[in-house]
Amino acid sequence: MAFSSPWALVLTGGGARGAYEAGALKAINQLDLDVKGVYGTSVGALNGAFYCQGETEKLYKMWQNLSYSDVMSINASSNTTNVYLNVIREMFSFHLINVEPLIEMVKENLDEQKIRDSGIDFGLVTYDLSKFSPVELYISQIPKGQLLDYVLASANYPIFQRQIINGQTYIDGGVYNNAPVNMALEKGFKNILLVNVSDIPFFLPPIPKDVDLKSISPSGTIGSALDFNPENERRLEKMGYLDTLKAFGKFVGRNYYIYPPKSPILIDALLSMDATELSKIADILDLNIAGYSHDLAVYGILIPEILQTVKATSFDSLNLDLFEITASVLDINRLAPYTQSELVKAIAESNQKLNTSFLFFQIKENSIVEVVREICKFIVSSGMKC
């Protein structure tokens, strides 16, 4: 899918949550968006600089293994609690955190000239402590040879040692504007994609009627801004990648990522079952369909009973809702793309035991899950094509 109109990307600050942005940028590359502007704050400025440089895949790989020692010089084990304790100790001793590892990583991997030659407008936000004044700069306003310094200034988290440029002291731009949508608007962009991993509130400017602002936010928990844990960062990258593709219609589903199906396989399978198979479904739902015709049993009894628990307006939406409920209850990995066939197989092969409960809604949900598991087993055993 190609998008002919130019896009601007706006990347918020969020510290370690920037891994989500790295996943989103990987997806944006695959979507073939015509990106002509990138505007970021803090880690958003860092990630945006890599994107402009054409190093999205390198950025993705870097985030997969990024640890505390790659960002800051602090005595701590890999245990997150120990890191926080050491950070607090430094703060109470009036010491700001040394981020020489981050500075070295940025200067080793970013190339100012490549960014300037990319043909993509770049902008960032920082805050001048010397003047108590916010600073929003486009790349054309940044003196040559100082671009990386300003990128680091934008990402100068308040507990980090201060970034000094030309005698002026700067801190993280998130204290003023963590989502510089205004910078994209000022450049006249009509299509703006905001990737939001902010852990602080921000306010958007008025959006003109002729501007399409699409916002992508994490669909699950993302941790704290200082949680530089490779395992969590890999999870965030997957989430950012999949959430972005879903936002552009590559997947359907509320919580899972399902390739758009050609037909509702769960409903099709139910309609294909013989009397014996339908009786199994009826028994799970505690229903009696003896003496009913096949169609009346399915359309008049079984599906209406299922719809008592799963509120859907069409067979397509019912099919997706049944997949989502069942996959969630069976604890099937959420952060992966699935075809209908792959999800059917995962459900059919699951041996996850259901939690017992005396609550009515839990009993009903468990029954639905067992029904879907039985249907999936039928699909697999009968060789139905999904």
PDB file of N, CA and C in Angstrom, residues 244-293:
ATOM      1  N   THR A 244       1.125  -0.181  14.999  1.00  0.00           N
ATOM      2  CA  THR A 244       1.194   0.731  13.855  1.00  0.00           C
ATOM      3  C   THR A 244       0.614   0.081  12.605  1.00  0.00           C
ATOM      4  N   LEU A 245       0.957  -1.163  12.369  1.00  0.00           N
ATOM      5  CA  LEU A 245       0.388  -1.866  11.210  1.00  0.00           C
ATOM      6  C   LEU A 245      -1.128  -1.993  11.349  1.00  0.00           C
ATOM      7  N   LYS A 246      -1.588  -2.243  12.573  1.00  0.00           N
ATOM      8  CA  LYS A 246      -3.042  -2.346  12.779  1.00  0.00           C
ATOM      9  C   LYS A 246      -3.723  -1.006  12.522  1.00  0.00           C
ATOM     10  N   ALA A 247      -3.083   0.087  12.944  1.00  0.00           N
ATOM     11  CA  ALA A 247      -3.656   1.423  12.743  1.00  0.00           C
ATOM     12  C   ALA A 247      -3.860   1.733  11.266  1.00  0.00           C
ATOM     13  N   PHE A 248      -3.071   1.087  10.408  1.00  0.00           N
ATOM     14  CA  PHE A 248      -3.199   1.292   8.970  1.00  0.00           C
ATOM     15  C   PHE A 248      -3.901   0.119   8.273  1.00  0.00           C
ATOM     16  N   GLY A 249      -4.668  -0.665   9.054  1.00  0.00           N
ATOM     17  CA  GLY A 249      -5.549  -1.664   8.478  1.00  0.00           C
ATOM     18  C   GLY A 249      -4.934  -2.995   8.106  1.00  0.00           C
ATOM     19  N   LYS A 250      -3.698  -3.247   8.532  1.00  0.00           N
ATOM     20  CA  LYS A 250      -3.070  -4.524   8.192  1.00  0.00           C
ATOM     21  C   LYS A 250      -3.575  -5.668   9.069  1.00  0.00           C
ATOM     22  N   PHE A 251      -4.107  -5.329  10.227  1.00  0.00           N
ATOM     23  CA  PHE A 251      -4.664  -6.334  11.133  1.00  0.00           C
ATOM     24  C   PHE A 251      -6.030  -5.879  11.617  1.00  0.00           C
ATOM     25  N   VAL A 252      -6.828  -6.852  12.071  1.00  0.00           N
ATOM     26  CA  VAL A 252      -8.090  -6.559  12.735  1.00  0.00           C
ATOM     27  C   VAL A 252      -8.031  -7.177  14.130  1.00  0.00           C
ATOM     28  N   GLY A 253      -9.024  -6.828  14.957  1.00  0.00           N
ATOM     29  CA  GLY A 253      -9.049  -7.316  16.328  1.00  0.00           C
ATOM     30  C   GLY A 253      -8.800  -6.179  17.295  1.00  0.00           C
ATOM     31  N   ARG A 254      -9.347  -6.339  18.514  1.00  0.00           N
ATOM     32  CA  ARG A 254      -9.170  -5.294  19.522  1.00  0.00           C
ATOM     33  C   ARG A 254      -7.819  -5.410  20.223  1.00  0.00           C
ATOM     34  N   ASN A 255      -7.495  -6.602  20.706  1.00  0.00           N
ATOM     35  CA  ASN A 255      -6.263  -6.809  21.459  1.00  0.00           C
ATOM     36  C   ASN A 255      -5.250  -7.675  20.727  1.00  0.00           C
ATOM     37  N   TYR A 256      -5.742  -8.538  19.848  1.00  0.00           N
ATOM     38  CA  TYR A 256      -4.855  -9.394  19.069  1.00  0.00           C
ATOM     39  C   TYR A 256      -4.665  -8.797  17.677  1.00  0.00           C
ATOM     40  N   TYR A 257      -3.760  -9.401  16.930  1.00  0.00           N
ATOM     41  CA  TYR A 257      -3.403  -8.897  15.599  1.00  0.00           C
ATOM     42  C   TYR A 257      -3.693 -10.002  14.584  1.00  0.00           C
ATOM     43  N   ILE A 258      -4.867  -9.903  13.973  1.00  0.00           N
ATOM     44  CA  ILE A 258      -5.358 -10.961  13.089  1.00  0.00           C
ATOM     45  C   ILE A 258      -5.444 -10.414  11.669  1.00  0.00           C
ATOM     46  N   TYR A 259      -4.815 -11.116  10.731  1.00  0.00           N
ATOM     47  CA  TYR A 259      -4.929 -10.714   9.334  1.00  0.00           C
ATOM     48  C   TYR A 259      -6.405 -10.762   8.937  1.00  0.00           C
ATOM     49  N   PRO A 260      -6.903  -9.771   8.204  1.00  0.00           N
ATOM     50  CA  PRO A 260      -8.326  -9.747   7.850  1.00  0.00           C
ATOM     51  C   PRO A 260      -8.765 -11.060   7.194  1.00  0.00           C
ATOM     52  N   PRO A 261      -9.710 -11.769   7.815  1.00  0.00           N
ATOM     53  CA  PRO A 261     -10.150 -13.059   7.263  1.00  0.00           C
ATOM     54  C   PRO A 261     -11.088 -12.884   6.078  1.00  0.00           C
ATOM     55  N   LYS A 262     -11.077 -13.881   5.184  1.00  0.00           N
ATOM     56  CA  LYS A 262     -11.975 -13.846   4.028  1.00  0.00           C
ATOM     57  C   LYS A 262     -13.391 -14.219   4.431  1.00  0.00           C
ATOM     58  N   SER A 263     -13.514 -15.089   5.429  1.00  0.00           N
ATOM     59  CA  SER A 263     -14.837 -15.494   5.911  1.00  0.00           C
ATOM     60  C   SER A 263     -14.728 -15.844   7.393  1.00  0.00           C
ATOM     61  N   PRO A 264     -15.835 -15.782   8.146  1.00  0.00           N
ATOM     62  CA  PRO A 264     -15.806 -16.087   9.590  1.00  0.00           C
ATOM     63  C   PRO A 264     -15.733 -17.602   9.823  1.00  0.00           C
ATOM     64  N   ILE A 265     -14.534 -18.125   9.957  1.00  0.00           N
ATOM     65  CA  ILE A 265     -14.326 -19.572   9.991  1.00  0.00           C
ATOM     66  C   ILE A 265     -15.034 -20.257  11.147  1.00  0.00           C
ATOM     67  N   LEU A 266     -15.108 -19.604  12.314  1.00  0.00           N
ATOM     68  CA  LEU A 266     -15.774 -20.240  13.456  1.00  0.00           C
ATOM     69  C   LEU A 266     -17.254 -20.446  13.175  1.00  0.00           C
ATOM     70  N   ILE A 267     -17.879 -19.465  12.543  1.00  0.00           N
ATOM     71  CA  ILE A 267     -19.302 -19.581  12.203  1.00  0.00           C
ATOM     72  C   ILE A 267     -19.487 -20.609  11.078  1.00  0.00           C
ATOM     73  N   ASP A 268     -18.592 -20.549  10.089  1.00  0.00           N
ATOM     74  CA  ASP A 268     -18.660 -21.521   8.993  1.00  0.00           C
ATOM     75  C   ASP A 268     -18.532 -22.945   9.521  1.00  0.00           C
ATOM     76  N   ALA A 269     -17.637 -23.146  10.482  1.00  0.00           N
ATOM     77  CA  ALA A 269     -17.437 -24.483  11.046  1.00  0.00           C
ATOM     78  C   ALA A 269     -18.665 -24.951  11.806  1.00  0.00           C
ATOM     79  N   LEU A 270     -19.260 -24.044  12.561  1.00  0.00           N
ATOM     80  CA  LEU A 270     -20.473 -24.386  13.309  1.00  0.00           C
ATOM     81  C   LEU A 270     -21.579 -24.843  12.356  1.00  0.00           C
ATOM     82  N   LEU A 271     -21.684 -24.160  11.219  1.00  0.00           N
ATOM     83  CA  LEU A 271     -22.699 -24.518  10.228  1.00  0.00           C
ATOM     84  C   LEU A 271     -22.374 -25.823   9.515  1.00  0.00           C
ATOM     85  N   SER A 272     -21.100 -26.237   9.556  1.00  0.00           N
ATOM     86  CA  SER A 272     -20.684 -27.464   8.870  1.00  0.00           C
ATOM     87  C   SER A 272     -20.772 -28.701   9.749  1.00  0.00           C
ATOM     88  N   MET A 273     -20.996 -28.513  11.031  1.00  0.00           N
ATOM     89  CA  MET A 273     -21.019 -29.650  11.953  1.00  0.00           C
ATOM     90  C   MET A 273     -22.262 -30.507  11.754  1.00  0.00           C
ATOM     91  N   ASP A 274     -22.102 -31.819  11.988  1.00  0.00           N
ATOM     92  CA  ASP A 274     -23.262 -32.711  11.929  1.00  0.00           C
ATOM     93  C   ASP A 274     -23.956 -32.711  13.286  1.00  0.00           C
ATOM     94  N   ALA A 275     -25.011 -33.514  13.412  1.00  0.00           N
ATOM     95  CA  ALA A 275     -25.819 -33.512  14.628  1.00  0.00           C
ATOM     96  C   ALA A 275     -25.009 -33.893  15.860  1.00  0.00           C
ATOM     97  N   THR A 276     -24.091 -34.855  15.692  1.00  0.00           N
ATOM     98  CA  THR A 276     -23.283 -35.301  16.835  1.00  0.00           C
ATOM     99  C   THR A 276     -22.373 -34.181  17.333  1.00  0.00           C
ATOM    100  N   GLU A 277     -21.719 -33.484  16.393  1.00  0.00           N
ATOM    101  CA  GLU A 277     -20.823 -32.396  16.763  1.00  0.00           C
ATOM    102  C   GLU A 277     -21.606 -31.240  17.398  1.00  0.00           C
ATOM    103  N   LEU A 278     -22.769 -30.929  16.824  1.00  0.00           N
ATOM    104  CA  LEU A 278     -23.583 -29.850  17.386  1.00  0.00           C
ATOM    105  C   LEU A 278     -24.055 -30.189  18.801  1.00  0.00           C
ATOM    106  N   SER A 279     -24.302 -31.452  19.051  1.00  0.00           N
ATOM    107  CA  SER A 279     -24.740 -31.867  20.395  1.00  0.00           C
ATOM    108  C   SER A 279     -23.642 -31.615  21.425  1.00  0.00           C
ATOM    109  N   LYS A 280     -22.373 -31.786  21.024  1.00  0.00           N
ATOM    110  CA  LYS A 280     -21.262 -31.488  21.935  1.00  0.00           C
ATOM    111  C   LYS A 280     -21.261 -30.010  22.314  1.00  0.00           C
ATOM    112  N   ILE A 281     -21.502 -29.181  21.296  1.00  0.00           N
ATOM    113  CA  ILE A 281     -21.540 -27.737  21.552  1.00  0.00           C
ATOM    114  C   ILE A 281     -22.707 -27.400  22.479  1.00  0.00           C
ATOM    115  N   ALA A 282     -23.866 -28.002  22.200  1.00  0.00           N
ATOM    116  CA  ALA A 282     -25.049 -27.745  23.017  1.00  0.00           C
ATOM    117  C   ALA A 282     -24.829 -28.185  24.464  1.00  0.00           C
ATOM    118  N   ASP A 283     -24.168 -29.325  24.656  1.00  0.00           N
ATOM    119  CA  ASP A 283     -23.906 -29.812  26.019  1.00  0.00           C
ATOM    120  C   ASP A 283     -23.026 -28.837  26.795  1.00  0.00           C
ATOM    121  N   ILE A 284     -22.004 -28.265  26.132  1.00  0.00           N
ATOM    122  CA  ILE A 284     -21.129 -27.303  26.803  1.00  0.00           C
ATOM    123  C   ILE A 284     -21.936 -26.094  27.259  1.00  0.00           C
ATOM    124  N   LEU A 285     -22.898 -25.688  26.437  1.00  0.00           N
ATOM    125  CA  LEU A 285     -23.723 -24.520  26.757  1.00  0.00           C
ATOM    126  C   LEU A 285     -24.936 -24.874  27.614  1.00  0.00           C
ATOM    127  N   ASP A 286     -25.034 -26.158  27.973  1.00  0.00           N
ATOM    128  CA  ASP A 286     -26.157 -26.648  28.788  1.00  0.00           C
ATOM    129  C   ASP A 286     -27.498 -26.403  28.092  1.00  0.00           C
ATOM    130  N   LEU A 287     -27.522 -26.742  26.800  1.00  0.00           N
ATOM    131  CA  LEU A 287     -28.734 -26.579  25.993  1.00  0.00           C
ATOM    132  C   LEU A 287     -29.175 -27.931  25.445  1.00  0.00           C
ATOM    133  N   ASN A 288     -30.435 -28.009  25.109  1.00  0.00           N
ATOM    134  CA  ASN A 288     -30.986 -29.234  24.514  1.00  0.00           C
ATOM    135  C   ASN A 288     -31.462 -28.921  23.102  1.00  0.00           C
ATOM    136  N   ILE A 289     -30.851 -29.577  22.109  1.00  0.00           N
ATOM    137  CA  ILE A 289     -31.249 -29.327  20.717  1.00  0.00           C
ATOM    138  C   ILE A 289     -31.840 -30.577  20.076  1.00  0.00           C
ATOM    139  N   ALA A 290     -32.166 -31.549  20.906  1.00  0.00           N
ATOM    140  CA  ALA A 290     -32.748 -32.792  20.379  1.00  0.00           C
ATOM    141  C   ALA A 290     -34.080 -32.492  19.693  1.00  0.00           C
ATOM    142  N   GLY A 291     -34.234 -33.024  18.491  1.00  0.00           N
ATOM    143  CA  GLY A 291     -35.480 -32.862  17.752  1.00  0.00           C
ATOM    144  C   GLY A 291     -35.527 -31.630  16.880  1.00  0.00           C
ATOM    145  N   TYR A 292     -34.521 -30.773  16.973  1.00  0.00           N
ATOM    146  CA  TYR A 292     -34.492 -29.572  16.136  1.00  0.00           C
ATOM    147  C   TYR A 292     -33.750 -29.854  14.836  1.00  0.00           C
ATOM    148  N   SER A 293     -34.176 -29.190  13.791  1.00  0.00           N
ATOM    149  CA  SER A 293     -33.443 -29.303  12.525  1.00  0.00           C
ATOM    150  C   SER A 293     -32.066 -28.668  12.688  1.00  0.00           C
TER     151      SER A 293
END
